[in-house]
Amino acid sequence: MMRSTIAAPYGGTRLATPVPGTVAGEIEKPAWFWLVLWCLFVLGVQPWSSRVAAPQGTTGSTNSVMKGLLLGAIFLIALAATKPGFRTRVNPAGSMYVMYVLFACATAFLLAEPMGPLTRLARFLIGLVLVFLLWRPLVQVPERLIRAHLWAHLLLAATVVLSLAYAPSQAWRPLRSLGAGYRLQGVIIPMLPPRVGEVGAILLGLALIGLICRKLSLFPAVGLIGLGGVLIAASRTRTSAAAVALGLVIALIVTRKTWAGRIASLAVPGLLGLAFLTIGSLHTWLLRGQGTQQISSLSGRTTSWQAVLDEKVSIQTAIIGHGLGNKRVLLRRGEGDIDVMAIDNSWLGLYWETGLLAVTIVAIALILAWISVLRAPTPYIRACGALLLGYVTAASLNESGLSDLSSMTLHLLVAAAVCDADRIRSRSRALAGH
């Protein structure tokens, strides 16, 4: 620290004002600053879809200029608010995703038009670096990041609820060929029904774990749980309902200390399944007016999956894929009948876009994230990590997202980061105790 002396009256001296940026105990940014920054980050990552009247699907716009500008602004603000010489931590799952981005960048140059994939990868890399920048203010104390993630999804849920008042006719999306009835979607922030269901599922899961672990008081927790349940029910998103149920069951299993408690946790999905089969209203909600063929084909998803598996490709294409951004397959039926369908499976989408090598890298990242969750010493952190990863593991089979900076990828990174930080914190406390 640099100080200069100035002559003071009566022959004494006094210290001049320190040079800005040289004081060791510089004032930190308030907690609300980082909370707002994370909420904006989650908003920028959330898939937006302006195709309100487009055919039913689960893939939203991921190349929006507005989203790119928002993410860039968040990154610059975080960089300006971070002290020079800051310390960070790159967890193993995050390292694997950095490797995936570098690999995808290398393969993008083999494409005829690489600028589109490279733009998406630049956005992905900025998101990863932003998570690393937020290590000290948010991730280092994992409860802060979980709280920020909960608040971010509460704000997203609030925009969906306000959409009902802002444009009620647009907020309800007809099922049309995929069933009967309507599904709730976002209008103020354009979100398709599956994304609304995801927001509700994460909100419900984190609030329920917070209530059980006494991190949230009764009335706020009940309100958040109710809001999350309403969003899942109104969006009629079966994937989100099944994924959050699996996540909660795994969270119960990994936090139970006895085998009896873990086995008892398995009764939860059994009771839920029995309720959906026996209670008429729940059974109707589950079917969504679809026939046996639509149910068995998962609303037509298996058609595109079979097309991906049946496609004859070269060894090079199998290894490096068709190029990032190709999330849909072209189906030819009969004479000149052509249809384009979303793949809607993260693993088949990874294979189709960036090949088998990318599938291996992301699978290793998911496994490392699960290892971090199982090694987290604090039950609350371990339960939240298990919820998020359980959701991602289940939803990845029916949704796309792990090949891009999506909300699903962010859940994986958050789970890995908080559990890794929890283990480091516990180890530091143990060393300090000795």
XYZ file of C-alpha atoms in Angstrom:
434
model
C 0.000 0.000 0.000
C 1.409 3.414 -1.002
C 1.036 6.370 1.350
C 2.571 9.826 1.351
C 3.104 12.146 4.267
C 1.823 15.700 4.403
C 2.968 18.289 6.852
C 0.342 18.938 9.491
C -0.118 21.966 11.750
C 2.054 22.240 14.864
C 4.907 20.263 13.331
C 3.062 16.889 13.089
C 2.407 14.742 10.037
C -0.694 12.979 8.761
C -1.219 10.275 6.147
C -2.616 11.246 2.774
C -5.562 9.379 1.262
C -4.419 5.952 -0.046
C -4.149 5.479 -3.787
C -7.369 3.744 -4.965
C -6.930 0.035 -5.585
C -3.890 -0.311 -3.293
C -5.691 -0.881 0.004
C -5.737 -4.521 1.118
C -9.185 -4.257 2.696
C -10.996 -2.768 -0.274
C -14.770 -2.684 0.157
C -16.494 -5.650 -1.454
C -19.533 -5.349 -3.680
C -22.772 -5.965 -1.710
C -24.397 -9.389 -1.828
C -27.388 -8.112 -3.820
C -25.042 -7.048 -6.643
C -23.870 -10.622 -7.255
C -27.407 -11.928 -6.793
C -28.712 -9.626 -9.525
C -25.780 -10.565 -11.752
C -26.538 -14.270 -11.384
C -30.250 -13.734 -12.049
C -29.375 -11.920 -15.275
C -26.977 -14.727 -16.198
C -29.680 -17.371 -15.727
C -32.016 -15.180 -17.782
C -29.448 -15.031 -20.593
C -28.890 -18.778 -20.534
C -32.593 -19.686 -20.462
C -33.776 -20.652 -23.963
C -35.922 -17.882 -25.390
C -38.306 -18.661 -28.228
C -40.105 -15.918 -30.093
C -41.883 -18.568 -32.178
C -45.100 -18.318 -30.191
C -47.152 -19.823 -32.993
C -44.465 -22.250 -34.203
C -44.939 -26.025 -34.188
C -44.668 -27.721 -30.825
C -41.088 -28.426 -29.804
C -38.564 -28.120 -27.021
C -35.740 -26.305 -28.781
C -35.771 -22.552 -28.384
C -33.696 -19.828 -29.962
C -30.108 -20.116 -28.809
C -28.507 -17.589 -31.179
C -30.499 -14.533 -30.178
C -28.576 -11.286 -30.592
C -30.251 -9.893 -27.483
C -29.100 -12.883 -25.426
C -25.567 -12.509 -26.743
C -25.487 -8.825 -25.827
C -26.890 -9.571 -22.366
C -24.315 -12.276 -21.691
C -21.485 -10.045 -22.923
C -22.641 -7.185 -20.693
C -22.853 -9.494 -17.657
C -19.352 -10.788 -18.354
C -17.880 -7.271 -18.623
C -19.623 -6.141 -15.422
C -18.360 -9.203 -13.530
C -14.858 -8.677 -14.888
C -14.865 -4.998 -13.879
C -16.153 -5.869 -10.380
C -13.497 -8.536 -9.816
C -10.289 -7.525 -8.095
C -6.992 -7.900 -9.966
C -5.206 -11.106 -9.032
C -8.459 -12.813 -7.999
C -8.451 -16.461 -6.967
C -10.739 -18.985 -8.605
C -11.357 -22.720 -8.735
C -12.041 -24.822 -11.824
C -13.819 -28.019 -10.776
C -13.256 -31.247 -12.755
C -16.646 -31.111 -14.508
C -15.980 -27.522 -15.572
C -12.566 -28.544 -16.916
C -14.182 -31.222 -19.080
C -16.606 -28.680 -20.517
C -13.699 -26.377 -21.358
C -12.155 -29.343 -23.186
C -15.452 -29.901 -25.005
C -15.575 -26.265 -26.147
C -11.986 -26.423 -27.431
C -12.696 -29.682 -29.273
C -15.875 -28.280 -30.830
C -13.968 -25.147 -31.895
C -11.374 -27.286 -33.657
C -14.036 -29.276 -35.514
C -15.963 -26.122 -36.466
C -13.156 -25.074 -38.814
C -13.815 -28.216 -40.856
C -17.302 -26.949 -41.710
C -18.157 -24.957 -44.816
C -19.653 -22.156 -42.664
C -17.903 -22.158 -39.266
C -19.016 -18.718 -38.020
C -22.350 -19.897 -36.614
C -20.875 -22.717 -34.477
C -17.931 -20.526 -33.419
C -20.317 -17.813 -32.230
C -22.222 -20.343 -30.132
C -18.958 -21.705 -28.710
C -17.707 -18.204 -27.877
C -20.927 -17.661 -25.946
C -20.401 -21.024 -24.207
C -16.830 -20.138 -23.247
C -17.884 -16.740 -21.893
C -20.468 -18.510 -19.722
C -17.851 -20.920 -18.366
C -15.401 -18.114 -17.585
C -18.207 -16.168 -15.905
C -18.830 -19.096 -13.537
C -15.094 -19.130 -12.743
C -15.123 -15.352 -12.116
C -17.939 -15.749 -9.611
C -15.994 -18.245 -7.487
C -15.153 -15.842 -4.648
C -18.429 -13.877 -4.322
C -20.844 -16.775 -4.920
C -19.411 -20.257 -5.352
C -16.876 -20.254 -2.501
C -19.797 -20.213 -0.079
C -22.068 -22.732 -1.865
C -25.218 -21.692 0.018
C -24.959 -18.300 -1.716
C -25.023 -19.810 -5.188
C -27.954 -22.105 -4.351
C -29.856 -19.124 -2.951
C -29.065 -17.101 -6.082
C -30.164 -19.981 -8.319
C -33.452 -20.217 -6.403
C -34.061 -16.469 -6.690
C -33.282 -16.530 -10.418
C -35.910 -19.208 -11.036
C -38.394 -17.341 -8.856
C -37.983 -14.271 -11.082
C -38.434 -16.407 -14.201
C -41.558 -17.921 -12.662
C -42.856 -14.415 -11.885
C -42.515 -13.407 -15.555
C -44.587 -16.440 -16.566
C -47.313 -15.550 -14.061
C -47.303 -11.929 -15.231
C -47.670 -13.173 -18.806
C -51.143 -14.391 -17.867
C -52.130 -10.831 -17.042
C -50.148 -9.226 -19.883
C -51.313 -11.460 -22.763
C -53.616 -14.241 -21.566
C -54.545 -15.327 -25.090
C -50.898 -15.901 -26.001
C -49.927 -17.417 -22.646
C -51.975 -20.563 -23.343
C -50.547 -22.677 -26.147
C -52.851 -25.213 -27.847
C -51.571 -28.784 -28.002
C -53.076 -29.306 -31.483
C -51.675 -32.480 -33.072
C -49.924 -33.597 -29.889
C -53.011 -33.910 -27.724
C -55.961 -31.948 -26.412
C -56.079 -28.822 -24.271
C -53.685 -25.963 -23.631
C -50.239 -25.498 -22.070
C -48.881 -22.467 -20.237
C -45.946 -20.670 -21.863
C -44.020 -17.456 -21.226
C -44.806 -14.298 -23.182
C -42.958 -11.446 -21.433
C -39.824 -13.595 -21.670
C -40.693 -15.993 -24.514
C -40.487 -19.553 -23.172
C -42.057 -22.692 -24.562
C -44.073 -24.894 -22.135
C -41.191 -27.358 -21.484
C -39.039 -24.471 -20.269
C -41.877 -23.247 -18.021
C -42.103 -26.748 -16.575
C -38.349 -26.783 -15.974
C -38.470 -23.463 -14.108
C -41.293 -24.790 -11.937
C -39.465 -28.064 -11.284
C -36.230 -26.419 -10.131
C -38.173 -23.928 -8.014
C -40.192 -26.702 -6.371
C -37.199 -28.966 -5.771
C -34.857 -26.378 -4.258
C -37.639 -24.929 -2.078
C -38.629 -28.361 -0.787
C -35.041 -29.244 0.097
C -34.614 -25.821 1.719
C -37.709 -26.450 3.843
C -36.605 -29.937 4.910
C -33.075 -28.744 5.734
C -34.443 -25.654 7.545
C -32.837 -23.185 5.172
C -36.226 -21.654 4.354
C -39.020 -20.776 6.735
C -42.392 -22.480 6.366
C -44.537 -19.876 4.625
C -42.044 -18.743 1.926
C -41.131 -22.362 1.219
C -44.764 -23.432 0.877
C -45.396 -20.510 -1.473
C -42.425 -21.413 -3.677
C -43.367 -25.105 -3.698
C -46.949 -24.230 -4.645
C -45.825 -21.886 -7.423
C -43.461 -24.512 -8.822
C -46.170 -27.162 -8.740
C -48.628 -24.869 -10.517
C -46.128 -24.146 -13.303
C -45.458 -27.863 -13.830
C -49.184 -28.651 -13.872
C -50.197 -25.708 -16.088
C -47.390 -26.319 -18.583
C -48.350 -30.027 -18.640
C -44.682 -30.999 -18.897
C -44.285 -34.664 -18.067
C -40.519 -34.613 -18.504
C -40.064 -31.946 -15.830
C -42.412 -33.726 -13.424
C -40.598 -37.046 -13.827
C -37.139 -35.448 -13.706
C -37.742 -33.460 -10.511
C -39.319 -36.520 -8.880
C -36.204 -38.538 -9.707
C -33.974 -35.726 -8.460
C -35.810 -35.519 -5.148
C -35.672 -39.288 -4.661
C -31.918 -39.335 -5.296
C -31.493 -36.366 -2.937
C -33.311 -38.330 -0.226
C -31.233 -41.449 -0.850
C -27.826 -39.708 -0.747
C -28.649 -37.803 2.449
C -30.082 -40.724 4.438
C -27.568 -42.141 6.921
C -29.094 -45.612 7.237
C -29.921 -48.233 4.634
C -33.449 -48.411 6.009
C -33.904 -44.720 5.301
C -32.524 -45.106 1.789
C -34.817 -48.017 1.021
C -37.777 -46.096 2.445
C -36.956 -43.257 0.038
C -37.746 -45.589 -2.849
C -41.370 -45.648 -1.694
C -41.775 -42.037 -2.878
C -41.705 -42.761 -6.643
C -43.862 -45.845 -6.108
C -46.563 -43.800 -4.398
C -46.361 -41.098 -7.076
C -46.718 -43.648 -9.844
C -49.687 -45.244 -8.093
C -51.332 -41.831 -7.683
C -50.984 -41.007 -11.395
C -52.502 -44.349 -12.351
C -55.422 -44.353 -9.924
C -56.447 -40.701 -9.508
C -58.530 -39.685 -12.498
C -57.424 -36.048 -12.775
C -53.735 -36.958 -12.544
C -54.200 -39.730 -15.092
C -55.873 -37.279 -17.480
C -53.051 -34.789 -16.988
C -50.486 -37.490 -17.717
C -52.147 -38.598 -20.975
C -52.809 -35.031 -22.262
C -55.487 -36.436 -24.575
C -52.945 -38.478 -26.516
C -53.524 -41.911 -27.950
C -51.501 -45.068 -27.405
C -49.285 -44.435 -30.430
C -48.394 -40.898 -29.343
C -47.639 -42.049 -25.806
C -45.447 -44.946 -26.958
C -43.527 -42.696 -29.377
C -43.033 -40.009 -26.679
C -44.962 -37.431 -28.728
C -43.059 -38.421 -31.870
C -39.582 -38.125 -30.403
C -38.661 -41.730 -31.115
C -39.139 -41.077 -34.835
C -36.279 -38.568 -34.925
C -34.185 -40.729 -32.596
C -34.529 -43.699 -34.925
C -33.589 -41.477 -37.871
C -30.377 -40.422 -36.101
C -29.455 -44.024 -35.279
C -30.273 -45.287 -38.794
C -28.347 -42.552 -40.594
C -25.331 -43.963 -42.422
C -22.361 -41.661 -41.826
C -18.638 -41.770 -42.442
C -16.171 -42.499 -39.665
C -15.131 -38.842 -39.604
C -18.731 -37.648 -39.224
C -19.338 -40.219 -36.489
C -16.340 -38.862 -34.551
C -16.802 -35.095 -35.050
C -20.503 -34.834 -35.975
C -22.425 -32.722 -38.491
C -21.620 -29.394 -36.864
C -22.830 -27.519 -33.801
C -26.335 -26.137 -34.249
C -27.757 -29.047 -36.247
C -30.346 -30.088 -33.648
C -32.898 -31.325 -36.183
C -33.079 -34.198 -38.641
C -34.602 -34.226 -42.118
C -37.133 -37.033 -42.597
C -38.314 -38.153 -46.025
C -41.612 -40.017 -46.147
C -43.011 -41.330 -49.401
C -42.895 -39.270 -52.583
C -41.526 -35.838 -51.770
C -43.015 -35.754 -48.255
C -40.355 -34.019 -46.160
C -40.490 -33.236 -42.452
C -37.959 -31.658 -40.094
C -38.015 -32.857 -36.489
C -36.108 -31.849 -33.386
C -33.875 -34.567 -31.951
C -34.885 -33.768 -28.348
C -32.304 -36.013 -26.717
C -29.126 -34.472 -25.353
C -26.959 -37.528 -26.035
C -28.202 -38.185 -29.553
C -28.045 -34.441 -30.154
C -24.421 -34.384 -28.992
C -23.618 -37.281 -31.317
C -25.393 -35.631 -34.244
C -23.802 -32.211 -33.693
C -20.276 -32.956 -32.455
C -19.780 -36.714 -32.679
C -18.894 -39.601 -30.410
C -15.850 -37.886 -28.943
C -17.995 -35.025 -27.650
C -20.469 -37.536 -26.185
C -17.579 -39.125 -24.281
C -16.291 -35.780 -22.965
C -19.715 -34.599 -21.731
C -20.476 -38.029 -20.226
C -17.213 -37.834 -18.249
C -18.198 -34.322 -17.093
C -21.536 -35.672 -15.836
C -19.835 -38.573 -14.037
C -17.328 -36.205 -12.390
C -20.194 -33.957 -11.309
C -21.924 -36.939 -9.679
C -18.678 -37.824 -7.887
C -18.491 -34.253 -6.563
C -22.091 -34.528 -5.336
C -21.487 -37.815 -3.530
C -18.346 -36.390 -1.859
C -20.032 -33.204 -0.589
C -19.981 -33.339 3.251
C -22.898 -30.981 3.980
C -26.290 -32.744 3.622
C -28.058 -29.608 2.331
C -25.458 -28.990 -0.386
C -25.352 -32.678 -1.302
C -29.154 -32.817 -1.576
C -29.322 -29.707 -3.803
C -26.547 -31.043 -6.021
C -28.291 -34.415 -6.299
C -31.580 -32.709 -7.183
C -30.005 -30.658 -9.984
C -27.980 -33.554 -11.383
C -30.886 -35.971 -11.062
C -33.006 -33.536 -13.041
C -30.326 -33.157 -15.721
C -29.745 -36.913 -15.973
C -33.440 -37.652 -16.486
C -34.312 -34.648 -18.662
C -31.298 -35.186 -20.934
C -33.005 -38.331 -22.257
C -36.004 -36.315 -23.486
C -34.607 -32.803 -23.991
C -31.682 -31.254 -25.845
C -29.234 -28.871 -24.191
C -25.985 -30.461 -23.023
C -24.167 -29.499 -26.226
C -24.701 -25.786 -25.653
C -24.758 -23.121 -22.949
C -28.305 -24.000 -21.907
C -30.252 -24.056 -18.666
C -29.595 -27.803 -18.416
C -25.830 -27.317 -18.744
C -25.981 -24.567 -16.133
C -27.714 -26.899 -13.639
C -24.865 -29.393 -14.124
C -22.199 -26.713 -13.626
C -23.934 -25.325 -10.528
C -24.249 -28.773 -8.924
C -20.606 -29.595 -9.597
C -19.379 -26.185 -8.401
C -21.291 -26.032 -5.104
C -20.438 -29.605 -4.121
C -16.771 -29.141 -5.017
C -16.679 -25.889 -3.022
C -18.370 -27.582 -0.063
C -15.715 -30.299 0.013
C -12.892 -27.733 -0.152
C -14.485 -25.680 2.631
C -14.832 -28.740 4.867
C -11.219 -29.726 4.240
C -10.007 -26.200 5.051
C -11.959 -26.198 8.313
C -10.494 -29.569 9.258
C -6.967 -28.324 8.611
C -7.658 -25.129 10.602
C -8.967 -27.247 13.497
C -5.690 -29.147 13.686
